[in-house]
Protein backbone atom coordinates (compact mmCIF):
# COMPACT_ATOMS: atom_id res chain seq x y z
CA UNK A 1 -12.97 -0.84 -11.84
CA UNK A 2 -14.89 -4.01 -12.61
CA UNK A 3 -18.03 -3.87 -14.75
CA UNK A 4 -21.37 -4.34 -12.98
CA UNK A 5 -22.96 -7.77 -13.40
CA UNK A 6 -26.66 -7.55 -14.08
CA UNK A 7 -27.35 -10.70 -16.07
CA UNK A 8 -30.18 -13.12 -15.36
CA UNK A 9 -28.09 -15.48 -13.19
CA UNK A 10 -26.90 -12.65 -10.98
CA UNK A 11 -30.45 -11.29 -10.67
CA UNK A 12 -31.66 -14.74 -9.65
CA UNK A 13 -28.87 -14.99 -7.06
CA UNK A 14 -29.87 -11.60 -5.68
CA UNK A 15 -33.50 -12.71 -5.40
CA UNK A 16 -32.47 -15.92 -3.63
CA UNK A 17 -30.30 -14.07 -1.12
CA UNK A 18 -33.08 -11.58 -0.51
CA UNK A 19 -35.61 -14.35 0.15
CA UNK A 20 -33.20 -16.01 2.60
CA UNK A 21 -32.52 -12.79 4.49
CA UNK A 22 -36.25 -12.02 4.63
CA UNK A 23 -36.98 -15.44 6.14
CA UNK A 24 -34.15 -15.04 8.64
CA UNK A 25 -35.24 -11.57 9.74
CA UNK A 26 -38.91 -12.53 9.99
CA UNK A 27 -38.21 -15.62 12.09
CA UNK A 28 -35.18 -14.51 14.14
CA UNK A 29 -35.84 -10.79 14.59
CA UNK A 30 -39.65 -11.06 14.45
CA UNK A 31 -39.90 -8.30 11.85
CA UNK A 32 -42.30 -7.98 8.91
CA UNK A 33 -39.91 -5.55 7.23
CA UNK A 34 -36.14 -6.04 7.21
CA UNK A 35 -34.45 -4.61 10.28
CA UNK A 36 -31.50 -2.24 9.77
CA UNK A 37 -28.92 -5.00 10.27
CA UNK A 38 -30.56 -7.32 7.76
CA UNK A 39 -31.10 -4.46 5.31
CA UNK A 40 -27.38 -3.67 5.56
CA UNK A 41 -26.50 -7.33 4.93
CA UNK A 42 -28.83 -7.46 1.91
CA UNK A 43 -27.32 -4.29 0.45
CA UNK A 44 -23.80 -5.70 0.96
CA UNK A 45 -24.71 -9.08 -0.59
CA UNK A 46 -26.26 -7.39 -3.64
CA UNK A 47 -23.18 -5.21 -4.04
CA UNK A 48 -20.85 -8.23 -3.87
CA UNK A 49 -22.97 -10.09 -6.44
CA UNK A 50 -22.98 -7.05 -8.73
CA UNK A 51 -19.20 -7.03 -8.73
CA UNK A 52 -18.61 -10.80 -8.73
CA UNK A 53 -15.57 -11.55 -10.87
CA UNK A 54 -17.20 -14.69 -12.28
CA UNK A 55 -20.36 -12.94 -13.45
CA UNK A 56 -22.84 -15.19 -15.21
CA UNK A 57 -20.46 -18.15 -14.84
CA UNK A 58 -20.52 -18.06 -11.05
CA UNK A 59 -21.23 -21.16 -9.02
CA UNK A 60 -22.76 -21.25 -5.57
CA UNK A 61 -20.82 -18.96 -3.24
CA UNK A 62 -20.15 -21.88 -0.90
CA UNK A 63 -18.10 -23.50 -3.71
CA UNK A 64 -16.17 -20.37 -4.59
CA UNK A 65 -12.41 -20.17 -4.01
CA UNK A 66 -12.52 -16.36 -3.73
CA UNK A 67 -13.75 -14.93 -0.42
CA UNK A 68 -15.15 -11.58 -1.49
CA UNK A 69 -17.11 -10.94 1.72
CA UNK A 70 -15.49 -9.14 4.65
CA UNK A 71 -15.19 -11.55 7.62
CA UNK A 72 -18.00 -9.86 9.58
CA UNK A 73 -20.42 -10.13 6.67
CA UNK A 74 -19.28 -13.65 5.83
CA UNK A 75 -20.17 -14.73 9.36
CA UNK A 76 -23.59 -13.07 9.09
CA UNK A 77 -24.46 -14.51 5.67
CA UNK A 78 -23.39 -17.99 6.78
CA UNK A 79 -25.75 -17.74 9.75
CA UNK A 80 -28.56 -16.57 7.48
CA UNK A 81 -28.00 -19.36 4.96
CA UNK A 82 -27.65 -22.03 7.62
CA UNK A 83 -30.91 -20.98 9.24
CA UNK A 84 -32.92 -20.10 6.12
CA UNK A 85 -31.84 -22.99 3.91
CA UNK A 86 -34.30 -25.55 5.28
CA UNK A 87 -37.09 -22.94 5.36
CA UNK A 88 -36.47 -22.12 1.71
CA UNK A 89 -37.67 -25.61 0.78
CA UNK A 90 -41.01 -24.79 2.38
CA UNK A 91 -41.46 -21.15 1.34
CA UNK A 92 -39.57 -20.98 -1.98
CA UNK A 93 -39.02 -24.54 -3.29
CA UNK A 94 -38.13 -23.44 -6.83
CA UNK A 95 -35.29 -21.22 -5.61
CA UNK A 96 -34.09 -24.05 -3.36
CA UNK A 97 -33.93 -26.62 -6.12
CA UNK A 98 -32.15 -24.23 -8.49
CA UNK A 99 -29.60 -23.43 -5.78
CA UNK A 100 -29.01 -27.10 -4.97
CA UNK A 101 -28.45 -27.89 -8.65
CA UNK A 102 -25.61 -25.33 -8.75
CA UNK A 103 -23.73 -27.09 -5.99
């Protein structure tokens, strides 16, 4: 079994994904709290980041050669990122710039 990743880069990635899912759920599902579907996606994304084989050396997931998400979740997270990306510049500009620099 692979060791859990809990370094600063992974924690930052988790925070970024969480912010994106929160924006998506708030704007698409009109929820103040994460709905069950978005909560499930967040839990899955955090789990995948915790077990990422690249650990602290990971690049942006969009550049990764390894597809660690199940197809259903990959489709969901792509929709979240596509929708939330532009909003991140408005709501969380620091996270956006850091993410863009990784690409």
